[in-house]
Structures are given as structure tokens and as C-alpha cells.
Tab-separated table of C-alpha atoms in Angstrom:
chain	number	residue	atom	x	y	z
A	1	UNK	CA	1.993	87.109	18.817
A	2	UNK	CA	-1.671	85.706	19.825
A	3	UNK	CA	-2.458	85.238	16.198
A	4	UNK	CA	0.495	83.163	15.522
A	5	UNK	CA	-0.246	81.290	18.592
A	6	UNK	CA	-3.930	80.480	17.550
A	7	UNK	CA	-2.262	79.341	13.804
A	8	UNK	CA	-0.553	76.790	15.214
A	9	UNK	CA	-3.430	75.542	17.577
A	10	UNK	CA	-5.572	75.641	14.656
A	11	UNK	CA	-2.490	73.611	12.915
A	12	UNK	CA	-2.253	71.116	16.109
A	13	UNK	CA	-6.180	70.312	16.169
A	14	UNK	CA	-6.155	69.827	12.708
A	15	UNK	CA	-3.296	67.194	12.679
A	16	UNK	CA	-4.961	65.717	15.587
A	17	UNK	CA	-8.776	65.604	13.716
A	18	UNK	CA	-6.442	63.757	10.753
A	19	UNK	CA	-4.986	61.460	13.251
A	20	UNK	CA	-8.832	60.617	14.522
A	21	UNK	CA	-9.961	60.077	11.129
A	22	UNK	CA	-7.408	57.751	10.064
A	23	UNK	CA	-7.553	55.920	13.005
A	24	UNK	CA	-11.183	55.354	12.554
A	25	UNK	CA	-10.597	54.292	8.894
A	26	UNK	CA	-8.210	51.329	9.886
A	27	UNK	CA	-10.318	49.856	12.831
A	28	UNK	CA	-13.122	48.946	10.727
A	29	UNK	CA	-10.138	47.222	7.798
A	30	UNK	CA	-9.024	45.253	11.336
A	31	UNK	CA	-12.760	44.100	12.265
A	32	UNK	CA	-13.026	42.555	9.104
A	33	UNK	CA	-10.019	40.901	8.918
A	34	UNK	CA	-10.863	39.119	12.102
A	35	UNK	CA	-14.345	38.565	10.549
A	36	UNK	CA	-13.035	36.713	7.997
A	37	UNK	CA	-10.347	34.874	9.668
A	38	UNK	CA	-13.268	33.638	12.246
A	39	UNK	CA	-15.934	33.374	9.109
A	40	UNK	CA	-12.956	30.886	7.438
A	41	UNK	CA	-12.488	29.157	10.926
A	42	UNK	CA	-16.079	28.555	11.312
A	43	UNK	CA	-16.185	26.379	8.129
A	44	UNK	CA	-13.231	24.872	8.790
A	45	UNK	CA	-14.246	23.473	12.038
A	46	UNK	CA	-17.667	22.688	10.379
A	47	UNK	CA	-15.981	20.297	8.151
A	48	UNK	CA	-13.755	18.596	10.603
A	49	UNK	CA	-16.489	17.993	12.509
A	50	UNK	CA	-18.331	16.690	9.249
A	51	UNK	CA	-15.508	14.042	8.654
A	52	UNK	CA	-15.564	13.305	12.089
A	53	UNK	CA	-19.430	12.323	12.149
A	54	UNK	CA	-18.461	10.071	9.294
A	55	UNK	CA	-15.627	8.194	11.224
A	56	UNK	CA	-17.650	7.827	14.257
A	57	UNK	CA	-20.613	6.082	12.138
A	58	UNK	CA	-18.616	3.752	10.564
A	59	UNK	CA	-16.064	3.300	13.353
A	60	UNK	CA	-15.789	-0.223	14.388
A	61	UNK	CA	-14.310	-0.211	17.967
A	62	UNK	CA	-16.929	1.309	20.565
A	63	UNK	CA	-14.612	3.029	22.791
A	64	UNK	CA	-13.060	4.676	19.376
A	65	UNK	CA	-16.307	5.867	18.133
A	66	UNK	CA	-17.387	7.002	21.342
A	67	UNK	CA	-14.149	9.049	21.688
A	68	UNK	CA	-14.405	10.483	18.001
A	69	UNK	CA	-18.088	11.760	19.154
A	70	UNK	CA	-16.663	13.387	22.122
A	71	UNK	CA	-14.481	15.434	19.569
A	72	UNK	CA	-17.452	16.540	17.366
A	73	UNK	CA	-18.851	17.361	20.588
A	74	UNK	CA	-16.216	19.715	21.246
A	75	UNK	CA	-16.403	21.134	17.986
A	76	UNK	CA	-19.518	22.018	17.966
A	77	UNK	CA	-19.037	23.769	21.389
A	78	UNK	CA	-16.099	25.895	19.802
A	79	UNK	CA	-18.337	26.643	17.073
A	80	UNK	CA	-20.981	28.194	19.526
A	81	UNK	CA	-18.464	29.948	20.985
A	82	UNK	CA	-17.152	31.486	18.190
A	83	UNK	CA	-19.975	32.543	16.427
A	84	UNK	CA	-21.456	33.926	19.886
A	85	UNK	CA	-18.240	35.337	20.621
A	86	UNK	CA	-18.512	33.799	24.434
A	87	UNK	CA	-16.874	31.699	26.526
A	88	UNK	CA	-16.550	27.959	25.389
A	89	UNK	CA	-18.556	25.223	27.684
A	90	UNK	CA	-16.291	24.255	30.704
A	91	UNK	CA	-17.837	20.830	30.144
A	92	UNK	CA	-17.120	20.441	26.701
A	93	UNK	CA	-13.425	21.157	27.681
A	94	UNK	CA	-13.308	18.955	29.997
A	95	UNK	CA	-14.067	16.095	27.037
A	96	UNK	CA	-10.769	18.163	25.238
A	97	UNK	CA	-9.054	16.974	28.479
A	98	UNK	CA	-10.441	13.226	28.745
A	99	UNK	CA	-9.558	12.693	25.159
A	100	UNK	CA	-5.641	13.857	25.575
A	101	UNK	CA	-5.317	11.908	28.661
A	102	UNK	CA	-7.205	8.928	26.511
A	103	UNK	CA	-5.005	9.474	23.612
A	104	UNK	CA	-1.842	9.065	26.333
A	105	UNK	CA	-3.015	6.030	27.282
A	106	UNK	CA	-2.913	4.991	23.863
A	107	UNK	CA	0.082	5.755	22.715
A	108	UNK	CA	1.890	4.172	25.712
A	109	UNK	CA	0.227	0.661	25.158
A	110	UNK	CA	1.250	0.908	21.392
A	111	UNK	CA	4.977	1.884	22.346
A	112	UNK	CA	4.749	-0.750	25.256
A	113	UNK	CA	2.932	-3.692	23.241
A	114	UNK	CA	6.126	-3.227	20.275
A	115	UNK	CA	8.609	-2.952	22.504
A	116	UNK	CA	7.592	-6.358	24.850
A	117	UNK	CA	7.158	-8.360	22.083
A	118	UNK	CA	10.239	-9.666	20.689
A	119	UNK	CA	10.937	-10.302	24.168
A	120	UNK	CA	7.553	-12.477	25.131
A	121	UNK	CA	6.518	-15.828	23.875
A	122	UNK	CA	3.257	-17.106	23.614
A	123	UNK	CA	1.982	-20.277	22.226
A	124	UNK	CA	-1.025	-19.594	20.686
A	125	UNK	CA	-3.062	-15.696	20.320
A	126	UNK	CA	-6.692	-16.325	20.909
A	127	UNK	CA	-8.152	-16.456	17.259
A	128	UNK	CA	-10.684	-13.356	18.534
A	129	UNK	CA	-7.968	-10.855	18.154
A	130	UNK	CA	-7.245	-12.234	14.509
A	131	UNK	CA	-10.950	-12.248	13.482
A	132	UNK	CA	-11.109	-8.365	15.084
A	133	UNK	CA	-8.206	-7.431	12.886
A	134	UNK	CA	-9.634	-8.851	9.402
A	135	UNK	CA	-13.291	-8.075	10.534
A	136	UNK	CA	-12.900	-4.504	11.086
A	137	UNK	CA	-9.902	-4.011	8.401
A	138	UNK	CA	-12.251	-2.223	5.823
A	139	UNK	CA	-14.240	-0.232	7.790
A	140	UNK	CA	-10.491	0.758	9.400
A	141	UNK	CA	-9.751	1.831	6.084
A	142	UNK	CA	-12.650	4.137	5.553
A	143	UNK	CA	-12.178	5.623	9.532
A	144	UNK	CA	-8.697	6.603	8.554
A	145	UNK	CA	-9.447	8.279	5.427
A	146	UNK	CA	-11.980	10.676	7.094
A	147	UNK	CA	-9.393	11.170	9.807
A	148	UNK	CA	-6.920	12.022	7.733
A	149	UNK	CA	-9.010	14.711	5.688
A	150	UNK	CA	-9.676	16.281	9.346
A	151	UNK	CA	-6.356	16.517	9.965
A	152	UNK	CA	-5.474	18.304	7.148
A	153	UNK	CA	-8.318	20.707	7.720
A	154	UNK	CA	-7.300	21.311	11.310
A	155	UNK	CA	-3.920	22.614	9.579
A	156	UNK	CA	-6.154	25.385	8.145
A	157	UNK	CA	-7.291	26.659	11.311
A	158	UNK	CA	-6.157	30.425	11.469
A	159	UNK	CA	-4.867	32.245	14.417
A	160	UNK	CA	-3.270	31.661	17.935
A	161	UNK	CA	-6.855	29.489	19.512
A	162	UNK	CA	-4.885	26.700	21.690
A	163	UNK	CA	-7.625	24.466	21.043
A	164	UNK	CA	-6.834	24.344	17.629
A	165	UNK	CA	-3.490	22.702	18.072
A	166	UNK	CA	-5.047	20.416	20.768
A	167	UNK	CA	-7.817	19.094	18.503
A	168	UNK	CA	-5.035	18.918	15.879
A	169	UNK	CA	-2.980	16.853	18.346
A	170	UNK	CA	-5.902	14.498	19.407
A	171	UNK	CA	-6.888	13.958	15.365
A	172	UNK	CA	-3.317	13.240	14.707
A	173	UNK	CA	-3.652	10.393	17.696
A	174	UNK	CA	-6.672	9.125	16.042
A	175	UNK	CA	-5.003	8.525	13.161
A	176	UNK	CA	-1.741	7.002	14.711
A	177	UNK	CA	-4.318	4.239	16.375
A	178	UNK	CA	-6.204	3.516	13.106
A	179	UNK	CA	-3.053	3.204	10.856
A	180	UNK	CA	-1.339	0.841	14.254
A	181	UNK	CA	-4.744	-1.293	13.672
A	182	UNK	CA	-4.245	-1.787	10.092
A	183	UNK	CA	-0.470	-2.638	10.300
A	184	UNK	CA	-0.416	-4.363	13.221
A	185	UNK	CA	-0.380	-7.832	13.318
A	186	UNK	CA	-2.972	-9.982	15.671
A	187	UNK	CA	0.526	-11.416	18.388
A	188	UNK	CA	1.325	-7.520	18.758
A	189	UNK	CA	-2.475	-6.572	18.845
A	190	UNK	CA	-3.034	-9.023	21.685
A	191	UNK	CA	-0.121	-7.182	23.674
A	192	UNK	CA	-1.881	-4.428	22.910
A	193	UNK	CA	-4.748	-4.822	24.346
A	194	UNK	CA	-3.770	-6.847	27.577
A	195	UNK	CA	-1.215	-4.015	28.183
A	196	UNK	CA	-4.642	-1.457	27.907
A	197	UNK	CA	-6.211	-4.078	30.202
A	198	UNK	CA	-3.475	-4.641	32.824
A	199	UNK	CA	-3.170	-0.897	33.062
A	200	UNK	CA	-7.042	-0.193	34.326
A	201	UNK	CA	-6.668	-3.317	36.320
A	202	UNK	CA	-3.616	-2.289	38.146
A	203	UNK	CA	-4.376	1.685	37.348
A	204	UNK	CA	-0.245	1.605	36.226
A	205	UNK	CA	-1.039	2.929	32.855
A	206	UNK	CA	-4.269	5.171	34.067
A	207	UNK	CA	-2.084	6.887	36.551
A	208	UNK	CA	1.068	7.278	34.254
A	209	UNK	CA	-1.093	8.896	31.414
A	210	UNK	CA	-2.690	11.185	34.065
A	211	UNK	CA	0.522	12.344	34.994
A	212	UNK	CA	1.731	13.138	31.636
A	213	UNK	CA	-1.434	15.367	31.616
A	214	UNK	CA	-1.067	16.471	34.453
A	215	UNK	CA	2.637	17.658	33.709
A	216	UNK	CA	1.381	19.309	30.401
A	217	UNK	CA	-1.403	21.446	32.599
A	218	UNK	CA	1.650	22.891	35.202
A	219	UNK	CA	3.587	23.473	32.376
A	220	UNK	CA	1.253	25.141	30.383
A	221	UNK	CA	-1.630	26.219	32.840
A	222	UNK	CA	-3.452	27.912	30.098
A	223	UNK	CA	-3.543	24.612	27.995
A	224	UNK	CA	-6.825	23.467	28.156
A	225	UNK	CA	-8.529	26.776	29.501
């Protein structure tokens, strides 16, 4: 009776050493997946923030190029983080935030400016906003270009990061006010722009595009952090 009781611990311990062994043989196939994946990630992000670089040199419009550095700021952040396998820079989030409450802003001028203007009438569009439009046309051309190569990159990010779809988001706003800059013409660029401007002065559109942010972060507390 004891000997057939020791077989089959012998028999338990040895399943259980088999177990062990080929647990330990699939953690170290797992670690390198995820080394790769972050390895492929890490030159992915490189290049975006390559293209980005690019777009901010050439980038006509201060407040445009000083938004597109903030990005490549960011990027480089993530990438520390990454390959450090830390925390990212609450600071450099905080520029992930600006620019989504920027890009907000943005897009509700462009949707306001198109939708006013078969309903205004003005007699005469200061020839500035004309001369801004053909001036900066070519370099326009180049700034989307890079833009659009980041955005494709950013849909080769791998994994579940929520940055990644933010920074996809923002580059995809980037390119939606490029492409409204090169189609637009100079009566609906001057509504543009005095909608941007009425909305700081009066804080309308400043407070509306903080709220839309602001919804986004109780909907999704984890967004940003």
C-alpha cells in the first residue's frame, strides 16, 4: 500500500516538475514578443517624430509649428519612457492635453467659419488673408505631405498604449487644418480666423473647447494618464 502511494507522489511531482518547465519555456517566447512589439514601436514613433521635425521647419503659421513641436516633444517623452520602461513625463502629457483642447478649438472655427458664411456678407476681405493663402500655399503643400506620412505611421503603432490613438487623433487634426488651408478660399479664411479671434476675446470658443475636453477626461478618466 505505501509503495503504491509513493508511485503516484513520485507520478504527481513529476507532472508538476513538467508543468514548471514548460511554464518557464513560454515566459521567455512572451518577453520577446513584447520586445519586439516595443523594439517595432520605438521606430515607429522615431519616424513620426522625424516627419514631424520636418513639418514644423517648414511650417508657415507660428502657432502651427509651435504646436507640431509640442507633438515631437511628446514623442520623444514616450520614447524615454518606453525604452526606460518608466513612467512618461506628467509635463509632457500635459502638452498631449493642450494640443487636443487646441485641436478642438480648431475644428469648431472651421465648422463655424463654413457654416456662417453663406449667411454673412462682406464687401471687401482684407487682401492680407489672400496674400497668406497664396504665400504659404507651397510650403502648405510640403507640411501636409509629412503629416500625412505620420499619420500613416501612427496606424502602425502596436498594442493597447492610449497615447497612441491620441497622437493619432491630434496628427489626423493637423492634417484636417492643412488640407482646410489649401482648399479654403481667402472670404471663408477670414471667418476663420475672426471666429479664432472672437473666441479668445470673448473666451466663447476657449471655454466651449475646454469643455469638450473636459467631457472626454470624465468620460474616460484614464484618457490622458
Amino acid at each position: 500500500m505505501d509503495e503504491k502511494m509513493n508511485k503516484r507522489k513520485d507520478k504527481l511531482l513529476s507532472g508538476n516538475r513538467v508543468a514548471d518547465v514548460d511554464i518557464k519555456k513560454t515566459k521567455p517566447t512572451n518577453n520577446t514578443e513584447v520586445k519586439t512589439i516595443q523594439h517595432e514601436n520605438v521606430k515607429t514613433l522615431t519616424e513620426i517624430k522625424q516627419e514631424l521635425v520636418k513639418a514644423a521647419k517648414i511650417n508657415p503659421c507660428p502657432a502651427c509649428k509651435h504646436d507640431t513641436q509640442q507633438l515631437a516633444k511628446f514623442i520623444s517623452a514616450k520614447l524615454d519612457s518606453i525604452r526606460n520602461d518608466s513612467l512618461i513625463d506628467k509635463n509632457a502629457v500635459k502638452y498631449l492635453k493642450e494640443l487636443d483642447y487646441i485641436n478642438e478649438l480648431t475644428n469648431i472655427a472651421i465648422g463655424f467659419s463654413k457654416f456662417i458664411k453663406p449667411f454673412t456678407r462682406i464687401s471687401k476681405v482684407p487682401e492680407v488673408y489672400e496674400k497668406v493663402l497664396h504665400d504659404d500655399r507651397e510650403a502648405n503643400k510640403k507640411v501636409k505631405e509629412y503629416l500625412l506620412k505620420a499619420s500613416g505611421l501612427a496606424k502602425e503603432l502596436k498594442g493597447t498604449d492610449k497615447h497612441f490613438m491620441i497622437v493619432s487623433d491630434i496628427l489626423k487634426a493637423f492634417t484636417r487644418a492643412t488640407e482646410f488651408k489649401l482648399s479654403v478660399d481667402p472670404y471663408a479664411f477670414y471667418l476663420f480666423d475672426r471666429t479664432l479671434k472672437l473666441g479668445f476675446k470673448t473666451h466663447i470658443l476657449s471655454t466651449t473647447s475646454k469643455a469638450i475636453v473636459g467631457i472626454k477626461g470624465i468620460l474616460n478618466p484614464s484618457k490622458y494618464w
